[in-house]
């Protein structure tokens, strides 16, 4: 991801910023679209993972649809050229304003998350003399075996409609003339790496599909959601998720009827590896018990480690063997001396925010590091820039592209 030229370029730039490697993004998109096309599967990009304009334009150019969770995402998807016939709108709390916006935009489908929501969409569609396409988001009670903060498909989660409410759903669909039932939708969690989880999901989808068929509903679309994980530990050697195995599970275990469409909503697996958060060391605090590297990026730029105990690989770009010559040429005398030291040190890598939780990771082994060193926090393309905040009245984090 970083060659000498890239790192030299970083030296000139104000940090922190997200660095997007568009080649990595395209390589990932090629792998995904190649693997899904084999089975005629449709992929919607879950925009919540990253709505950086260049990222959106690149993904749109590969012909994906868009999975949106707010009115503004619906608007942005259409502005970035995602065809309205490929836009789906999910979310447990869609406001009337957002539903109206999506109705006006004639999107492909609403993924409805409660019986009450079905009635509201019906009323709002009626007022516009329209029919809204609906998929029912069902909570299948399938364990995603991922961090509990990013698990969504268990009975205890707020998402989707529980299976014991399906009779009410069927009644609502029969009594709402401004709804057009299209299919069923699921999303059980994120950063899923165990393919057994998806097999279990397929089994539940097959059962629920039968339930609808038995009651006279034709299920045109099976939407299995997203959640495919990435390798946060090996971004260079395992940089593209195994889309082949992922889609094959659904090919093998999902009961797809003739003419039926199978849809996916991938976010993280498409964008995570294409970006790194680049920052500089502001201060090195050496203590008796601890050494701290204080960066100019913190939880305001990347909150995943603080919110989900998420692992991200941390690299000192100024102390890489291959880069050391260039670094020595361009850096101060103090750093030149340090280069000759082969020592590594354990650091708690922390941000500048006034919160103890503002720590990217404790006890990280890094080459001995110095003020001004460039630090990369890898695999930050998903739920990174988009979850940045202005806490402490911080500047908005920048974005830099490989081209
Ligand atoms: N579809 C629905 C309905 C979703 O709620 C999500 C993610 C996705 C698709 C895309 O999931 P993905 O393929 O990206 O796993 N901020 C957390 C992740 C939250 C995921 C929310 N929903 C994190 O940084 O790990």
XYZ file of C-alpha atoms and ligand atoms in Angstrom:
428
model
C 0.000 0.000 0.000
C 2.880 2.367 0.739
C 5.964 2.690 -1.435
C 8.784 5.157 -0.918
C 7.150 7.745 -3.156
C 3.905 7.538 -1.244
C 5.662 7.988 2.074
C 7.711 10.886 0.738
C 4.455 12.449 -0.420
C 2.993 12.023 3.069
C 5.955 13.965 4.530
C 4.662 17.095 2.789
C 1.098 16.767 4.069
C -0.672 17.917 7.175
C -1.827 14.999 9.301
C -4.083 13.300 10.262
C -5.772 12.137 7.061
C -7.273 9.049 5.526
C -5.204 7.694 2.666
C -7.278 5.857 0.058
C -5.535 3.417 -2.255
C -7.956 3.282 -5.170
C -6.116 0.326 -6.721
C -6.844 -1.751 -3.641
C -10.480 -0.650 -3.812
C -10.790 -1.601 -7.480
C -9.057 -4.945 -6.942
C -11.551 -5.733 -4.184
C -14.513 -4.676 -6.291
C -13.292 -6.828 -9.181
C -13.038 -9.843 -6.881
C -16.526 -9.241 -5.491
C -18.308 -8.565 -8.757
C -16.504 -11.479 -10.456
C -17.552 -13.915 -7.737
C -21.184 -12.712 -7.483
C -21.693 -12.604 -11.266
C -21.068 -16.351 -11.476
C -24.432 -16.937 -9.796
C -26.280 -13.847 -11.014
C -26.333 -12.393 -7.484
C -26.991 -8.660 -6.992
C -24.722 -6.685 -4.662
C -25.731 -3.422 -3.022
C -22.983 -1.420 -1.381
C -23.808 -0.611 2.258
C -23.018 3.101 2.076
C -22.830 3.472 5.812
C -19.382 1.846 5.685
C -17.927 4.771 3.767
C -19.604 7.586 1.839
C -16.446 9.389 0.796
C -17.315 10.822 -2.660
C -14.395 9.173 -4.504
C -15.147 5.848 -2.894
C -18.806 6.135 -3.919
C -17.911 7.073 -7.503
C -15.513 4.138 -7.793
C -18.028 1.652 -6.393
C -20.817 3.014 -8.567
C -18.641 2.548 -11.646
C -18.639 -1.207 -10.954
C -22.418 -1.314 -11.312
C -23.347 -2.062 -7.697
C -26.579 -0.907 -6.126
C -26.757 1.075 -2.872
C -27.992 0.045 0.570
C -28.937 3.205 2.470
C -29.921 3.820 6.076
C -30.953 7.477 5.993
C -32.668 9.925 3.696
C -29.364 11.670 3.133
C -27.755 8.397 2.065
C -30.595 7.827 -0.412
C -29.990 11.332 -1.767
C -26.213 10.839 -1.963
C -26.575 7.451 -3.682
C -28.734 8.946 -6.423
C -26.458 11.994 -6.775
C -23.496 9.664 -7.244
C -25.200 7.829 -10.068
C -26.494 4.706 -8.316
C -29.670 4.002 -10.284
C -32.838 4.502 -8.209
C -33.926 1.008 -9.275
C -30.913 -0.280 -7.340
C -31.404 1.686 -4.107
C -32.719 -0.030 -0.986
C -33.551 1.799 2.237
C -33.192 0.016 5.582
C -33.197 1.282 9.158
C -35.109 0.657 12.326
C -36.183 4.300 12.669
C -36.991 5.864 9.319
C -38.598 9.277 9.844
C -41.634 10.400 7.843
C -39.425 12.964 6.112
C -36.998 10.240 5.042
C -39.768 7.902 3.872
C -41.289 10.719 1.812
C -37.919 11.502 0.276
C -37.435 7.858 -0.715
C -40.995 7.646 -2.090
C -40.364 10.744 -4.192
C -37.107 9.199 -5.446
C -38.954 6.008 -6.521
C -36.339 3.748 -4.943
C -36.314 -0.003 -5.529
C -37.359 -1.109 -2.065
C -37.922 -0.257 1.603
C -36.652 -2.849 4.050
C -39.326 -2.491 6.724
C -38.424 -3.265 10.320
C -41.752 -3.259 12.182
C -45.466 -3.781 11.607
C -46.074 -0.175 12.630
C -43.597 1.007 9.993
C -45.525 -0.942 7.323
C -48.665 1.043 8.147
C -46.778 4.363 8.123
C -45.171 3.677 4.736
C -48.589 2.627 3.418
C -50.201 5.877 4.633
C -47.429 8.081 3.247
C -47.458 6.239 -0.102
C -51.244 6.569 -0.262
C -50.984 10.345 0.211
C -48.746 10.427 -2.852
C -50.892 7.981 -4.762
C -47.949 5.590 -4.998
C -47.192 1.973 -4.240
C -44.055 1.311 -2.180
C -42.036 -1.845 -2.765
C -41.442 -3.610 0.537
C -39.096 -6.263 1.815
C -39.699 -7.455 5.361
C -36.577 -7.346 7.511
C -36.780 -10.391 9.699
C -34.757 -11.041 12.795
C -33.880 -14.731 12.337
C -32.266 -15.253 15.755
C -29.034 -16.546 14.202
C -25.826 -15.906 16.124
C -23.223 -14.124 13.970
C -20.329 -15.103 16.285
C -18.905 -11.611 16.175
C -18.476 -8.782 18.709
C -21.751 -8.310 20.598
C -21.809 -4.593 19.710
C -22.065 -5.480 16.003
C -24.458 -8.423 16.301
C -27.902 -7.598 14.917
C -29.817 -10.832 14.298
C -30.611 -12.121 17.792
C -33.938 -11.843 19.615
C -32.361 -9.361 22.032
C -31.481 -6.923 19.183
C -33.704 -4.038 18.154
C -33.488 -4.873 14.451
C -36.045 -6.511 12.206
C -39.336 -8.224 12.898
C -39.352 -11.313 15.096
C -40.708 -14.489 13.552
C -43.551 -14.696 16.080
C -44.895 -11.431 14.597
C -45.094 -12.747 11.040
C -48.846 -13.342 11.177
C -49.310 -9.637 11.916
C -47.003 -8.860 8.991
C -49.080 -11.014 6.652
C -52.265 -9.267 7.826
C -50.701 -5.834 7.351
C -49.526 -6.703 3.841
C -53.013 -7.894 2.917
C -54.609 -4.744 4.344
C -52.210 -2.155 2.921
C -53.046 -1.544 -0.737
C -50.203 0.945 -1.178
C -47.540 -1.641 -0.358
C -46.154 -4.099 -2.868
C -44.568 -7.089 -1.120
C -41.285 -7.922 -2.825
C -39.359 -10.196 -0.523
C -37.579 -10.859 2.730
C -34.485 -9.205 4.157
C -31.954 -10.241 6.807
C -28.782 -8.832 8.319
C -27.361 -10.644 11.293
C -24.171 -8.736 12.044
C -20.842 -7.481 10.858
C -17.223 -8.710 10.639
C -18.381 -12.307 10.187
C -15.549 -14.641 9.244
C -17.104 -18.035 10.011
C -18.936 -19.358 6.930
C -20.954 -21.740 9.150
C -22.843 -18.663 10.324
C -24.034 -18.018 6.778
C -25.049 -21.663 6.358
C -27.233 -21.291 9.440
C -28.675 -18.095 8.017
C -29.544 -19.895 4.752
C -31.425 -22.576 6.686
C -33.505 -19.934 8.469
C -34.146 -18.001 5.242
C -35.398 -21.200 3.563
C -37.801 -21.865 6.440
C -39.111 -18.307 6.453
C -39.500 -18.272 2.691
C -41.647 -21.423 2.975
C -43.760 -19.708 5.608
C -44.585 -16.867 3.185
C -45.149 -19.235 0.238
C -47.514 -21.373 2.318
C -49.632 -18.275 2.910
C -49.813 -17.324 -0.750
C -47.077 -14.680 -0.875
C -44.656 -14.800 -3.773
C -41.127 -13.983 -2.598
C -39.364 -12.324 -5.520
C -36.272 -11.163 -3.645
C -34.152 -12.827 -0.993
C -31.898 -10.188 0.580
C -29.317 -11.774 2.853
C -27.738 -8.528 4.112
C -24.006 -8.044 4.522
C -21.464 -8.724 7.216
C -18.564 -10.436 5.461
C -15.425 -9.768 7.502
C -11.891 -8.709 6.601
C -8.474 -9.706 7.939
C -7.430 -6.846 10.221
C -4.244 -8.696 11.174
C -2.842 -9.285 7.672
C -3.832 -6.390 5.435
C -0.926 -6.948 3.032
C -0.950 -10.724 2.700
C -4.727 -11.251 2.916
C -6.087 -7.972 1.622
C -9.148 -9.231 -0.246
C -11.923 -11.113 1.546
C -12.850 -14.549 0.254
C -15.831 -13.531 -1.871
C -15.719 -16.847 -3.759
C -16.406 -18.932 -0.633
C -18.911 -16.428 0.682
C -21.160 -16.410 -2.383
C -20.745 -20.170 -2.836
C -22.314 -20.791 0.579
C -25.482 -19.029 -0.594
C -25.371 -20.810 -3.947
C -25.130 -24.169 -2.147
C -27.472 -23.662 0.799
C -30.086 -21.101 -0.196
C -33.253 -22.458 -1.753
C -33.458 -20.112 -4.748
C -36.617 -20.447 -6.852
C -36.622 -19.934 -10.636
C -36.728 -16.230 -11.467
C -35.980 -15.208 -7.901
C -33.324 -12.546 -7.225
C -30.719 -12.893 -4.472
C -29.415 -9.633 -3.052
C -26.467 -8.800 -0.773
C -25.534 -5.657 1.156
C -21.796 -5.623 1.628
C -20.012 -2.709 3.275
C -16.854 -3.500 5.199
C -15.514 -6.224 2.888
C -15.573 -3.809 -0.064
C -13.804 -0.825 1.467
C -11.962 -1.658 4.707
C -8.570 -2.520 3.224
C -8.491 0.413 0.819
C -7.676 3.035 3.447
C -5.293 3.751 6.296
C -5.451 6.552 8.808
C -2.151 8.442 8.615
C -0.983 10.459 11.592
C 2.201 11.807 13.148
C 3.751 11.215 16.518
C 3.346 14.400 18.511
C 5.062 13.280 21.699
C 6.861 10.263 23.096
C 6.274 9.899 26.799
C 8.603 7.433 28.414
C 7.531 6.293 31.832
C 8.671 3.597 34.234
C 5.699 1.362 33.618
C 4.575 2.620 30.225
C 5.768 4.291 27.081
C 3.167 6.345 25.268
C 3.177 7.407 21.656
C 0.838 10.387 21.516
C -0.497 10.752 17.958
C -2.192 13.682 16.303
C -5.113 11.330 15.468
C -7.464 9.956 18.068
C -10.948 8.610 18.637
C -12.326 11.627 16.796
C -10.778 10.274 13.593
C -11.121 6.495 14.123
C -13.328 5.318 16.955
C -13.421 1.560 16.242
C -10.699 0.532 18.722
C -12.341 2.563 21.484
C -15.924 1.529 20.730
C -15.560 -2.146 19.822
C -12.101 -3.053 21.149
C -11.280 -3.463 17.454
C -7.790 -4.444 16.347
C -6.085 -2.374 13.657
C -2.511 -2.956 12.587
C -0.260 -0.023 13.487
C 2.919 0.729 11.522
C 5.638 3.307 11.824
C 6.121 4.333 8.178
C 9.191 6.431 8.972
C 11.102 3.449 10.397
C 10.491 0.829 7.713
C 13.713 -0.792 6.488
C 13.022 0.024 2.845
C 12.094 3.603 3.610
C 14.801 4.376 6.128
C 17.220 5.813 3.610
C 14.676 8.316 2.300
C 13.511 9.096 5.784
C 17.058 9.760 6.922
C 17.602 12.100 4.016
C 14.503 14.115 4.704
C 14.348 14.179 8.476
C 16.211 15.913 11.254
C 19.562 15.003 12.708
C 17.976 13.584 15.808
C 16.101 11.059 13.696
C 19.241 10.136 11.784
C 20.836 9.009 15.014
C 17.788 7.028 15.971
C 17.807 5.131 12.698
C 20.983 3.365 13.696
C 19.277 1.877 16.676
C 17.668 -1.485 15.850
C 15.639 -1.345 19.059
C 11.958 -1.928 19.243
C 9.871 -0.641 22.109
C 6.409 -1.375 23.444
C 4.113 1.611 23.338
C 0.567 2.409 24.253
C -0.462 4.200 21.064
C -2.854 6.937 22.117
C -4.644 9.970 20.706
C -4.753 13.563 21.931
C -8.364 13.551 23.143
C -9.192 14.250 26.782
C -10.560 10.747 27.436
C -8.707 7.781 28.880
C -10.371 5.514 26.361
C -8.628 7.420 23.556
C -6.119 4.629 22.966
C -5.664 2.782 19.667
C -3.913 -0.159 21.320
C -1.838 -0.933 24.379
C 1.558 -2.541 24.296
C 2.251 -2.266 20.582
C 5.737 -3.354 19.547
C 7.181 -0.780 17.158
C 10.626 0.347 16.078
C 11.845 2.990 18.477
C 9.729 5.987 17.486
C 10.228 9.733 17.561
C 8.343 12.995 17.289
C 7.323 13.547 13.671
C 7.276 9.866 12.661
C 4.435 8.929 10.350
C 2.146 6.272 11.784
C -0.318 4.271 9.670
C -3.387 2.649 11.210
C -4.389 0.066 8.653
C -7.676 -1.366 7.401
C -9.544 1.839 8.214
C -11.617 2.207 5.058
C -14.809 0.895 6.665
C -16.516 2.752 9.517
C -13.479 5.035 9.813
C -13.835 8.437 8.175
C -17.633 8.191 8.314
C -17.652 7.750 12.089
C -15.318 10.699 12.688
C -16.648 13.364 15.038
C -15.978 16.963 15.930
C -15.544 16.251 19.642
C -13.133 18.693 21.290
C -13.881 20.981 18.319
C -11.318 19.075 16.281
C -10.640 19.824 12.612
C -12.432 17.532 10.205
C -10.083 14.728 9.146
C -8.725 15.061 5.601
C -8.676 12.549 2.754
C -5.810 11.879 0.355
C -6.002 9.570 -2.657
C -3.478 7.390 -4.426
C -4.278 9.241 -7.658
N -27.028 -4.159 5.859
C -27.509 -3.682 7.036
C -28.955 -3.661 7.262
C -26.615 -3.233 8.019
O -27.081 -2.777 9.177
C -25.216 -3.264 7.779
C -24.264 -2.815 8.774
C -24.775 -3.753 6.530
C -25.709 -4.209 5.611
C -23.319 -3.808 6.161
O -22.596 -4.631 6.999
P -21.047 -4.953 6.659
O -21.018 -5.698 5.353
O -20.332 -3.658 6.551
O -20.599 -5.748 7.798
N -19.574 0.409 12.901
C -19.372 -1.018 13.064
C -20.155 -1.826 12.065
C -21.645 -1.532 12.084
C -22.407 -2.266 11.019
C -23.799 -1.741 10.912
N -24.604 -2.375 9.924
C -17.873 -1.323 12.985
O -17.079 -0.396 12.832
O -17.457 -2.462 13.110
